[in-house]
Coordinates of C-alpha atoms in Angstrom, one line a residue:
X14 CA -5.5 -6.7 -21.7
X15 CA -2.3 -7.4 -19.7
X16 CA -2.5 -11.0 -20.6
X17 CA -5.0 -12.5 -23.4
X18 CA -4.1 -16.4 -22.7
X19 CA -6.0 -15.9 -19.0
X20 CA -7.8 -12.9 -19.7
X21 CA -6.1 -10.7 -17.0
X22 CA -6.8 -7.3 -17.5
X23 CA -4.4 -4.1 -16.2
X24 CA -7.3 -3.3 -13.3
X25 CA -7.3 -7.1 -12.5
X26 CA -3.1 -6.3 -12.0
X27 CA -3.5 -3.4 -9.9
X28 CA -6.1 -5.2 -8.1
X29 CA -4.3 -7.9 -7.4
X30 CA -0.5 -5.4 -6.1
X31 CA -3.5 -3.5 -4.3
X32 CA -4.1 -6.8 -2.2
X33 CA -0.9 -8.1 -1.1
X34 CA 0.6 -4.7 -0.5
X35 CA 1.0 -5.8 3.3
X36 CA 2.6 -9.0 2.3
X37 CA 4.6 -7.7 -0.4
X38 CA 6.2 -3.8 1.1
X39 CA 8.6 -6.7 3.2
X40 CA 10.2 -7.7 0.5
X41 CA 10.4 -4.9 -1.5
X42 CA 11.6 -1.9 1.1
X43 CA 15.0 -0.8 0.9
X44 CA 15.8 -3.0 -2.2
X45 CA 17.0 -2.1 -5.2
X46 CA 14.8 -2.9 -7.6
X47 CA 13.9 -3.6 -11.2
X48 CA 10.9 -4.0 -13.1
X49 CA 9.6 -5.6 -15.9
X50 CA 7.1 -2.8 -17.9
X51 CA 4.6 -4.2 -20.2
X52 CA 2.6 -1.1 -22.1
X53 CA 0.4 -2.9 -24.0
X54 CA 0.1 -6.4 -21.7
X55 CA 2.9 -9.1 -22.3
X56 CA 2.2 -10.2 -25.8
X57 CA 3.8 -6.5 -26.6
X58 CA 6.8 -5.2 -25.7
X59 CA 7.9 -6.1 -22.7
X60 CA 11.7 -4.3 -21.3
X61 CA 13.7 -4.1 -17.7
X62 CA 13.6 -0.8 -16.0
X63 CA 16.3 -0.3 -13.1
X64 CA 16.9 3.5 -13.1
X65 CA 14.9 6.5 -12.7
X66 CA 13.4 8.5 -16.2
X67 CA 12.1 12.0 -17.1
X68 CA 8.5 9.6 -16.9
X69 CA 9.0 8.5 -13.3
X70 CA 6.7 7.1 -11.3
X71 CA 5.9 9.5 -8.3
X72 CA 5.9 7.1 -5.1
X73 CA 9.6 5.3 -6.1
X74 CA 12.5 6.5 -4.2
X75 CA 15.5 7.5 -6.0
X76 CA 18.7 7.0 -4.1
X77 CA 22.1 9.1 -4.6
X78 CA 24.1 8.4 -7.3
X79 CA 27.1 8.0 -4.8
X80 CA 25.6 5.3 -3.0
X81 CA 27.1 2.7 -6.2
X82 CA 30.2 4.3 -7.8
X83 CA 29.7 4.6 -11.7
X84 CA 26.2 3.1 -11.5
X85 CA 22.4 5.3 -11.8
X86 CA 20.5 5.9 -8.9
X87 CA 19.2 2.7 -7.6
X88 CA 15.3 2.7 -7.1
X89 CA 13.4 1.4 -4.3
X90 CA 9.7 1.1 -3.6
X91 CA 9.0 1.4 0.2
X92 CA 5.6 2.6 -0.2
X93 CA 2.1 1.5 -0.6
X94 CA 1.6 4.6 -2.9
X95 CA 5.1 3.6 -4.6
X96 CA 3.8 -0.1 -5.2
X97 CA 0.8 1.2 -6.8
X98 CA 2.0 3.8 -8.7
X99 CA 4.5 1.1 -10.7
X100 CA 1.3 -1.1 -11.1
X101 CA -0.5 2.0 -12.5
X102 CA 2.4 2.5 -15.1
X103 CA 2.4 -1.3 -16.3
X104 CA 5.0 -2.8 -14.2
X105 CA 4.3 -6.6 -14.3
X106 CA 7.3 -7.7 -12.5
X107 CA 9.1 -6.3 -9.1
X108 CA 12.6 -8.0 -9.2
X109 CA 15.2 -7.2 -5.9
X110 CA 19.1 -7.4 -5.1
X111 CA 20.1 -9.7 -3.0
X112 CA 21.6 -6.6 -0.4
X113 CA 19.4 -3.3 1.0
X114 CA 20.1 -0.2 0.4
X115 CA 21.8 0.5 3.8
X116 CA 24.4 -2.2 2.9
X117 CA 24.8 -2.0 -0.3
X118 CA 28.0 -3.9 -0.4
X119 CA 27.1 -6.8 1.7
X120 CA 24.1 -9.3 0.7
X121 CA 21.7 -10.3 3.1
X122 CA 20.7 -13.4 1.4
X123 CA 21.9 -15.9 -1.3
X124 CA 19.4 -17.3 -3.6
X125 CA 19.1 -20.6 -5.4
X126 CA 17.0 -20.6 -8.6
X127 CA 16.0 -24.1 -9.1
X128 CA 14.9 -24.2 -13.0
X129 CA 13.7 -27.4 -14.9
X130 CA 15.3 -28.4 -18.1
X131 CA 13.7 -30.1 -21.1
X132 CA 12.2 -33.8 -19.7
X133 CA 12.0 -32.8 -16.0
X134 CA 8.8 -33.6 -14.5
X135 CA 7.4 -31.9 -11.7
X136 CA 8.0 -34.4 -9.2
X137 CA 12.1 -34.1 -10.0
X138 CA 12.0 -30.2 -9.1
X139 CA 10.3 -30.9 -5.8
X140 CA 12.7 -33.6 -5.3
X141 CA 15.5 -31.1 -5.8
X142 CA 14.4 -28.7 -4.0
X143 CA 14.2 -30.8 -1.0
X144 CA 18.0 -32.1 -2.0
X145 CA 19.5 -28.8 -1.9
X146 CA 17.5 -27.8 1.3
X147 CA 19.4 -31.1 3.1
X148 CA 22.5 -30.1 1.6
X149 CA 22.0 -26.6 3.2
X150 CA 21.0 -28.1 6.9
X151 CA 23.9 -30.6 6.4
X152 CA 26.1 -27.0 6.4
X153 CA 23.7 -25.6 9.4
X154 CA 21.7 -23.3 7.6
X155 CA 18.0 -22.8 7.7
X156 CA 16.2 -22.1 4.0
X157 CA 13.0 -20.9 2.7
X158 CA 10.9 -21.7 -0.3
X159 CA 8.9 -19.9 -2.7
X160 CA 7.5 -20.8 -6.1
X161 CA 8.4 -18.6 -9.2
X162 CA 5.7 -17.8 -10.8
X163 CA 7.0 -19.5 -14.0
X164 CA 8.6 -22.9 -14.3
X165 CA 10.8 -23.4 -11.5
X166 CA 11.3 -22.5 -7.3
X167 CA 13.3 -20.5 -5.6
X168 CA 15.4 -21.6 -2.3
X169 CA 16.3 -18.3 -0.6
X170 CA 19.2 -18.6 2.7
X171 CA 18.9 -15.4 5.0
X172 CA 22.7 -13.9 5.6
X173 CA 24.4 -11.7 8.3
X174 CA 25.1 -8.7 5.9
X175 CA 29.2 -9.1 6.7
X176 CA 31.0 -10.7 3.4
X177 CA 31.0 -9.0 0.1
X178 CA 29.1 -10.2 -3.2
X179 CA 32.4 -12.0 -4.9
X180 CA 32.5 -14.3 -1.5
X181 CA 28.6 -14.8 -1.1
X182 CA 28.5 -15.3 -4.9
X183 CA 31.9 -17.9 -5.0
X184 CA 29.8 -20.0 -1.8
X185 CA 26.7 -20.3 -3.9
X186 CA 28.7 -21.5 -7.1
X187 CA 30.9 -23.8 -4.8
X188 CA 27.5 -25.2 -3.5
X189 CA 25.4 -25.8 -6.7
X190 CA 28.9 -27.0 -8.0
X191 CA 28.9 -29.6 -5.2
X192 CA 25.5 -30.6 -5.9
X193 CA 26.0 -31.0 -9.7
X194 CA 29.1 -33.2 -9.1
X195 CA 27.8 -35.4 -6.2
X196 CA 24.5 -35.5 -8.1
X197 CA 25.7 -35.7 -11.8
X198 CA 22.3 -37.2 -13.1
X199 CA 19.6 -34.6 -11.6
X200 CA 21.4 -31.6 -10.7
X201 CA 23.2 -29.5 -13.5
X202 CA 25.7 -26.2 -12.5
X203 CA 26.0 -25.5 -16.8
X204 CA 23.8 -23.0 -18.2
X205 CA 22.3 -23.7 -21.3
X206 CA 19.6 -25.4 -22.6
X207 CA 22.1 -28.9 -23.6
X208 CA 23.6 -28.8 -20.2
X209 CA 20.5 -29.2 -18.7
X210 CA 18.5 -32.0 -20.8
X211 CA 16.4 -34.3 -18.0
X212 CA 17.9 -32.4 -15.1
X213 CA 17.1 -29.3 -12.8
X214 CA 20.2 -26.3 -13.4
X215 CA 20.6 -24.6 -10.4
X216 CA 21.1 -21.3 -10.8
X217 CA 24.1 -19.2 -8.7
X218 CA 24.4 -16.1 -11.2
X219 CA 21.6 -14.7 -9.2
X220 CA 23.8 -14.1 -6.2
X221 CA 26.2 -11.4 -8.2
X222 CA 26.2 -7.9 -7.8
X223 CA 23.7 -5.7 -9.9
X224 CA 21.4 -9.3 -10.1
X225 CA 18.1 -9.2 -9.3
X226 CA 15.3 -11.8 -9.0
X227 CA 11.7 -12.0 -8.8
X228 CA 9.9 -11.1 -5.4
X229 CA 7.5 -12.6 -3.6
X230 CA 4.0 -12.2 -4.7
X231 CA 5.4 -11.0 -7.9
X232 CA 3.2 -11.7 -10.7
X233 CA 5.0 -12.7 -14.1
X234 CA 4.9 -11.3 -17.7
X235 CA 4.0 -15.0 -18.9
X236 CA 0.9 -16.3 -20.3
X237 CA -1.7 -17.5 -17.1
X238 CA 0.5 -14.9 -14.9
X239 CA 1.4 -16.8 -12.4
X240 CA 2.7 -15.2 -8.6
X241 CA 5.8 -15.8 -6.9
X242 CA 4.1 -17.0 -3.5
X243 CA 6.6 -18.0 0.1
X244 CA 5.1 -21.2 0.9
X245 CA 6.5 -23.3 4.2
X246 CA 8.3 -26.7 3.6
X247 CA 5.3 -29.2 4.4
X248 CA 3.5 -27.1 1.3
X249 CA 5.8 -28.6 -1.2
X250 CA 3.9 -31.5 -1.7
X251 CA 1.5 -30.2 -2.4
X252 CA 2.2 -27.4 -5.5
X253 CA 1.3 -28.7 -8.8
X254 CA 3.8 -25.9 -10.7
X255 CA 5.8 -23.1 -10.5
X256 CA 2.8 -21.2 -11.1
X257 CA 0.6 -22.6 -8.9
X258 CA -0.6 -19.9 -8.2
X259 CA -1.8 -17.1 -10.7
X260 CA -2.9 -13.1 -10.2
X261 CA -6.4 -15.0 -10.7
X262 CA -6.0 -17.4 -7.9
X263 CA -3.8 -15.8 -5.3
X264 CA -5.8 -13.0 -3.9
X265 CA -8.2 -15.7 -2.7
X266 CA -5.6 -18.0 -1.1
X267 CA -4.0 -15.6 0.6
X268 CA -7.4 -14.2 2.0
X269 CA -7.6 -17.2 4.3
X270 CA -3.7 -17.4 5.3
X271 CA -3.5 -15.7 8.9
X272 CA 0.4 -16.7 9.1
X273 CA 3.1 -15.7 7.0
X274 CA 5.3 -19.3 6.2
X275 CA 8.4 -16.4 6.3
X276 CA 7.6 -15.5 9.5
X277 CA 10.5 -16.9 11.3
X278 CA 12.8 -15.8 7.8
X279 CA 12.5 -11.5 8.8
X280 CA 14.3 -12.2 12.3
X281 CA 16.9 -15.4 11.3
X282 CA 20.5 -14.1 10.0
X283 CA 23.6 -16.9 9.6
X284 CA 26.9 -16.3 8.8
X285 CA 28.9 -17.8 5.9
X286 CA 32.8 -18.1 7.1
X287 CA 32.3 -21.1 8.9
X288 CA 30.3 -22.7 6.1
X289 CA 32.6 -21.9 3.5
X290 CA 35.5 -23.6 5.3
X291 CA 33.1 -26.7 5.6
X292 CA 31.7 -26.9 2.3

């Protein structure tokens, strides 16, 4: 039993990888990765696995150690055998860098992770969310949503791969710190439970090298498992959580969906020096 709060069994798991392997390769290929393992489901132990080990999972690609001076080879899954051969070894969650493997140096994406503090209704983290996509069109830059699986949503900006992590990660630390100040009583840039009493932190530390976050269509190690899920804009409205969708729930959705909301996301790039300068 992967999960004994919903009942989700391991072959309900693989099941559900098996299912969205179409939707899901996108967003895994060429991406460093890390998982979250869960041997015996995710009332046990539960640890983060970045690196290749003498129990490897055939399927995963190992890259040269060369490719990120004084660092293990990086993994990737690029596969449909690779995705379920981690789901067959108990990995729960698939998390990615914010760069591929190609250019490892120069992210392709910045990420905002829009988490709920203690007292913040649901209706606050959808108001955020639409506050720090207006922020990001007032700076001319087209955004995408998805919903974490857990508590809180993710904002995701597509990149030209051209400036290095310290500039993409000093823009999105700039921008949430814009937010916090011109916002002061929803929007928190402080880590830290206190910090964030009655307000939505918005989370920058993603966008740092060696940071990884959930994928979409991830599930998560957290009781009712919910799924990462890309959702367009107009669906915002109309998500109850975080985890409004679960491994239970999403196979079914996505059975009727005959458009990817990303679909524009694979082919848009934007570049950051001009924005910087603004913001």
């Amino acid at each position: 039993m992967v999960d004994p709060s919903s009942g989700v069994t391991k072959l309900d798991l693989v099941r559900y990888y098996e299912s969205v392997i179409e939707w899901m390769l996108p967003h895994l290929k060429d991406r460093p990765l890390a998982m979250v393992r869960a041997p015996t489901g995710i009332s046990g132990q539960i640890f983060f696995q970045k690196h290749a080990e003498k129990t490897g999972m055939p399927g995963l690609t190992a890259h040269d150690r060369s490719l990120w001076v004084n660092h293990p080879p990086l993994l990737t899954v690029d596969t449909a055998d690779a995705l379920m051969s981690a789901a067959q070894m108990n990995v729960v969650e698939f998390h990615t860098g914010n760069s591929t493997i190609l250019r490892i140096d120069k992210p392709d994406r910045v990420i905002f992770d829009l988490d709920p503090g203690d007292g913040v209704k649901w209706k606050q983290m959808q108001e955020a969310a639409l506050l720090v996509r207006a922020l990001l069109n007032e700076l001319d830059l087209k955004a995408w949503l998805k919903t974490s699986g857990g508590k809180g949503l993710h904002v995701v900006v597509p990149l030209t791969p051209r400036l290095d992590y310290k500039s993409v990660k000093a823009f999105s630390q700039a921008f949430v710190g814009h937010l916090a100040k011109t916002i002061p009583d929803r929007f928190s840039a402080t880590s830290g439970p206190a910090n964030r009493i009655g307000k939505v932190y918005v989370d920058y530390l993603r966008n740092g090298k060696a940071q990884t976050t959930a994928t979409a269509f991830s599930a998560r190690a957290r009781p009712g498992m919910g799924v990462s899920m890309p959702v367009s804009w107009e669906q915002l409205s109309d998500l109850k959580s975080g985890a409004h969708w679960t491994v239970q729930t999403a196979r079914e959705y996505l059975s009727f969906q005959t458009r990817d909301p990303w679909e524009a996301y694979w082919s848009t790039r934007q570049s950051l020096a001009s924005v910087i300068k603004r913001l």
